[in-house]
Tab-separated table of C-alpha atoms in Angstrom:
chain	number	residue	atom	x	y	z
I	14	PHE	CA	-1.268	-17.109	-6.098
I	15	SER	CA	1.584	-14.871	-5.180
I	16	ALA	CA	2.718	-12.190	-7.621
I	17	ILE	CA	5.603	-14.386	-8.857
I	18	VAL	CA	3.403	-17.441	-9.465
I	19	THR	CA	0.777	-15.277	-11.176
I	20	GLY	CA	3.444	-13.914	-13.512
I	21	LEU	CA	4.692	-17.431	-14.230
I	22	CYS	CA	1.149	-18.581	-15.003
I	23	LEU	CA	0.832	-15.859	-17.647
I	24	ILE	CA	3.992	-16.974	-19.483
I	25	PRO	CA	2.201	-19.700	-21.534
I	26	ALA	CA	-0.316	-17.122	-22.809
I	27	THR	CA	2.505	-14.762	-23.767
I	28	GLY	CA	4.324	-17.644	-25.455
I	29	GLY	CA	1.153	-18.533	-27.368
I	30	ILE	CA	0.790	-14.951	-28.596
I	31	LEU	CA	4.448	-14.962	-29.665
I	32	ILE	CA	4.064	-18.264	-31.543
I	33	SER	CA	0.921	-17.003	-33.299
I	34	ALA	CA	2.589	-13.737	-34.258
I	35	ILE	CA	5.426	-15.695	-35.852
I	36	LEU	CA	3.082	-18.092	-37.693
I	37	VAL	CA	0.490	-15.549	-38.886
I	38	PRO	CA	2.454	-14.252	-41.913
I	39	LYS	CA	2.939	-17.807	-43.223
I	40	LEU	CA	-0.624	-18.878	-42.459
I	41	SER	CA	-2.167	-15.764	-44.007
I	42	LYS	CA	-0.576	-16.666	-47.368
I	43	LYS	CA	-2.331	-20.055	-47.327
I	44	TYR	CA	-5.633	-19.189	-45.625
I	45	ASP	CA	-8.084	-16.303	-45.698
I	46	SER	CA	-7.601	-13.734	-42.908
I	47	ILE	CA	-11.232	-13.967	-41.803
I	48	PHE	CA	-10.925	-17.752	-41.420
I	49	LEU	CA	-7.798	-17.370	-39.290
I	50	MET	CA	-9.409	-14.675	-37.129
I	51	VAL	CA	-12.482	-16.860	-36.538
I	52	LEU	CA	-10.175	-19.792	-35.753
I	53	GLY	CA	-8.339	-17.597	-33.226
I	54	CYS	CA	-11.618	-16.622	-31.544
I	55	ILE	CA	-12.724	-20.265	-31.423
I	56	LEU	CA	-9.385	-21.253	-29.842
I	57	ALA	CA	-9.790	-18.507	-27.231
I	58	ILE	CA	-13.328	-19.723	-26.433
I	59	ILE	CA	-12.113	-23.327	-26.117
I	60	ALA	CA	-9.343	-22.135	-23.798
I	61	CYS	CA	-11.875	-20.311	-21.611
I	62	ILE	CA	-13.955	-23.493	-21.379
I	63	VAL	CA	-10.853	-25.517	-20.474
I	64	LEU	CA	-9.743	-22.935	-17.893
I	65	ARG	CA	-13.211	-22.664	-16.349
I	66	ASN	CA	-12.778	-26.017	-14.644
I	67	GLN	CA	-9.122	-25.498	-13.684
I	68	PHE	CA	-9.457	-22.649	-11.204
I	69	ASN	CA	-9.930	-24.107	-7.751
I	70	ILE	CA	-8.139	-24.201	-4.421
I	71	TYR	CA	-5.630	-26.756	-5.751
I	72	ALA	CA	-4.859	-24.962	-9.026
I	73	GLY	CA	-1.218	-24.569	-9.919
I	74	PHE	CA	0.965	-23.625	-12.850
I	75	TRP	CA	0.755	-27.000	-14.600
I	76	SER	CA	-3.019	-27.230	-14.286
I	77	ILE	CA	-3.662	-23.929	-16.070
I	78	ALA	CA	-0.664	-23.794	-18.432
I	79	PRO	CA	-2.316	-25.747	-21.318
I	80	GLY	CA	-5.419	-23.553	-21.268
I	81	MET	CA	-3.334	-20.392	-21.092
I	82	LEU	CA	-1.216	-21.546	-24.050
I	83	ILE	CA	-4.319	-22.252	-26.161
I	84	TYR	CA	-5.738	-18.885	-25.127
I	85	GLY	CA	-2.528	-17.132	-26.185
I	86	LEU	CA	-2.486	-18.934	-29.538
I	87	GLY	CA	-6.072	-17.902	-30.260
I	88	LEU	CA	-5.606	-14.352	-29.056
I	89	GLY	CA	-2.433	-14.005	-31.118
I	90	LEU	CA	-4.200	-15.137	-34.281
I	91	ALA	CA	-7.147	-12.810	-33.815
I	92	LEU	CA	-5.205	-9.727	-32.715
I	93	SER	CA	-2.365	-9.948	-35.228
I	94	LEU	CA	-4.700	-10.309	-38.160
I	95	GLY	CA	-7.158	-7.751	-36.833
I	96	ILE	CA	-4.513	-5.063	-36.943
I	97	ASP	CA	-3.263	-6.207	-40.357
I	98	VAL	CA	-6.730	-6.270	-41.916
I	99	SER	CA	-7.718	-2.894	-40.500
I	100	ILE	CA	-4.520	-1.148	-41.639
I	101	SER	CA	-4.220	-2.832	-45.062
I	102	ASN	CA	-7.271	-1.027	-46.487
I	103	ILE	CA	-5.906	2.433	-45.597
I	104	PRO	CA	-3.873	4.431	-48.154
I	105	ASN	CA	-0.115	4.373	-47.469
I	106	GLU	CA	0.142	8.050	-46.546
I	107	LYS	CA	-2.510	7.657	-43.813
I	108	GLN	CA	-1.424	4.316	-42.345
I	109	SER	CA	0.628	5.866	-39.532
I	110	THR	CA	-2.379	7.929	-38.428
I	111	ALA	CA	-4.652	4.885	-38.630
I	112	SER	CA	-2.166	2.807	-36.652
I	113	GLY	CA	-1.982	5.476	-33.937
I	114	LEU	CA	-5.771	5.696	-33.767
I	115	LEU	CA	-6.064	1.913	-33.559
I	116	THR	CA	-3.468	1.668	-30.779
I	117	THR	CA	-5.093	4.513	-28.828
I	118	SER	CA	-8.509	2.855	-29.158
I	119	GLN	CA	-7.143	-0.469	-27.943
I	120	THR	CA	-5.451	1.125	-24.950
I	121	LEU	CA	-8.570	3.082	-24.061
I	122	GLY	CA	-10.691	-0.050	-24.374
I	123	ASN	CA	-8.317	-1.993	-22.131
I	124	SER	CA	-8.363	0.764	-19.509
I	125	ILE	CA	-12.141	1.003	-19.500
I	126	GLY	CA	-12.434	-2.784	-19.324
I	127	VAL	CA	-10.110	-2.995	-16.323
I	128	ALA	CA	-12.023	-0.193	-14.592
I	129	ILE	CA	-15.386	-1.898	-15.175
I	130	VAL	CA	-14.131	-5.286	-13.991
I	131	GLY	CA	-12.545	-3.648	-10.928
I	132	CYS	CA	-15.829	-1.926	-10.051
I	133	LEU	CA	-17.753	-5.177	-10.460
I	134	LEU	CA	-15.291	-7.044	-8.239
I	135	ILE	CA	-15.462	-4.385	-5.534
I	136	MET	CA	-19.278	-4.326	-5.643
I	137	GLY	CA	-19.349	-8.117	-5.471
I	138	ALA	CA	-16.939	-8.177	-2.541
I	139	LEU	CA	-18.916	-5.562	-0.615
I	140	GLY	CA	-22.194	-7.304	-1.384
I	141	GLY	CA	-20.707	-10.612	-0.299
I	142	LEU	CA	-19.451	-9.085	2.953
I	143	SER	CA	-22.875	-7.647	3.712
I	144	ASN	CA	-24.570	-10.975	2.992
I	145	ALA	CA	-22.018	-12.877	5.068
I	146	LEU	CA	-22.553	-10.588	8.050
I	147	ASP	CA	-26.304	-10.950	7.713
I	148	ILE	CA	-26.135	-14.748	7.437
I	149	TYR	CA	-23.657	-15.427	10.237
I	150	ASP	CA	-24.973	-12.869	12.711
I	151	PRO	CA	-28.547	-11.801	11.893
I	152	SER	CA	-28.797	-9.994	15.242
I	153	LEU	CA	-25.936	-7.657	14.298
I	154	ASP	CA	-26.873	-4.014	14.725
I	155	PHE	CA	-25.679	-2.270	11.542
I	156	ASP	CA	-25.850	1.183	13.178
I	157	ASN	CA	-23.262	0.127	15.773
I	158	LEU	CA	-21.189	-1.497	13.048
I	159	ASP	CA	-21.276	1.784	11.101
I	160	ILE	CA	-20.165	3.794	14.131
I	161	GLY	CA	-17.430	1.263	14.934
I	162	SER	CA	-16.072	1.322	11.398
I	163	GLY	CA	-16.151	5.133	11.422
I	164	VAL	CA	-14.133	5.254	14.631
I	165	TYR	CA	-11.630	2.817	13.130
I	166	ILE	CA	-11.234	4.972	10.014
I	167	GLU	CA	-10.750	8.089	12.174
I	168	LYS	CA	-7.975	6.288	14.066
I	169	LEU	CA	-6.172	5.829	10.771
I	170	GLY	CA	-5.888	9.603	10.664
I	171	HIS	CA	-6.912	10.072	7.048
I	172	VAL	CA	-10.606	10.823	7.290
I	173	GLU	CA	-13.023	12.553	9.629
I	174	ILE	CA	-16.216	10.617	10.416
I	175	SER	CA	-18.229	13.797	9.731
I	176	ASP	CA	-17.218	13.466	6.063
I	177	PHE	CA	-19.114	10.175	5.924
I	178	ARG	CA	-22.159	11.517	7.730
I	179	GLU	CA	-22.600	14.257	5.096
I	180	HIS	CA	-22.710	11.710	2.259
I	181	GLU	CA	-24.654	9.006	4.074
I	182	VAL	CA	-27.236	7.231	1.916
I	183	LYS	CA	-30.390	6.014	3.638
């Protein structure tokens, strides 16, 4: 997807979170918070199962919108109540500190999660490239490929090939 279409595909999830955030105060008066949080997690799992089969070469906005909406509804239930339950047991004079700590922890967790997923994707892409080269041209001389890629990087003007030779792993 392009950046615009990707943003549009995330709108149903955002709408689901918004709907859940509006409904949570009313629902929490009728139902136990733990029940609603478990329900939210179950909805998010169902959405992941629905979305698992939707991502293919022909996927578009309308094919993933229902799953994204269900995911947003579940995530909204779980997150809204999670914050409420964790802050409600703190004395009033310390709630602002607890809220700040909770927000900082969530942001740190999100950052670490994105970094880990990014590393896994890069490792998978590099591993896939190596396997593809080996499968499609088993006679390929990797030493020549290494020299050729080094020359290309030097032409970019950012790096000296000697920098790579110092850190070369055998």
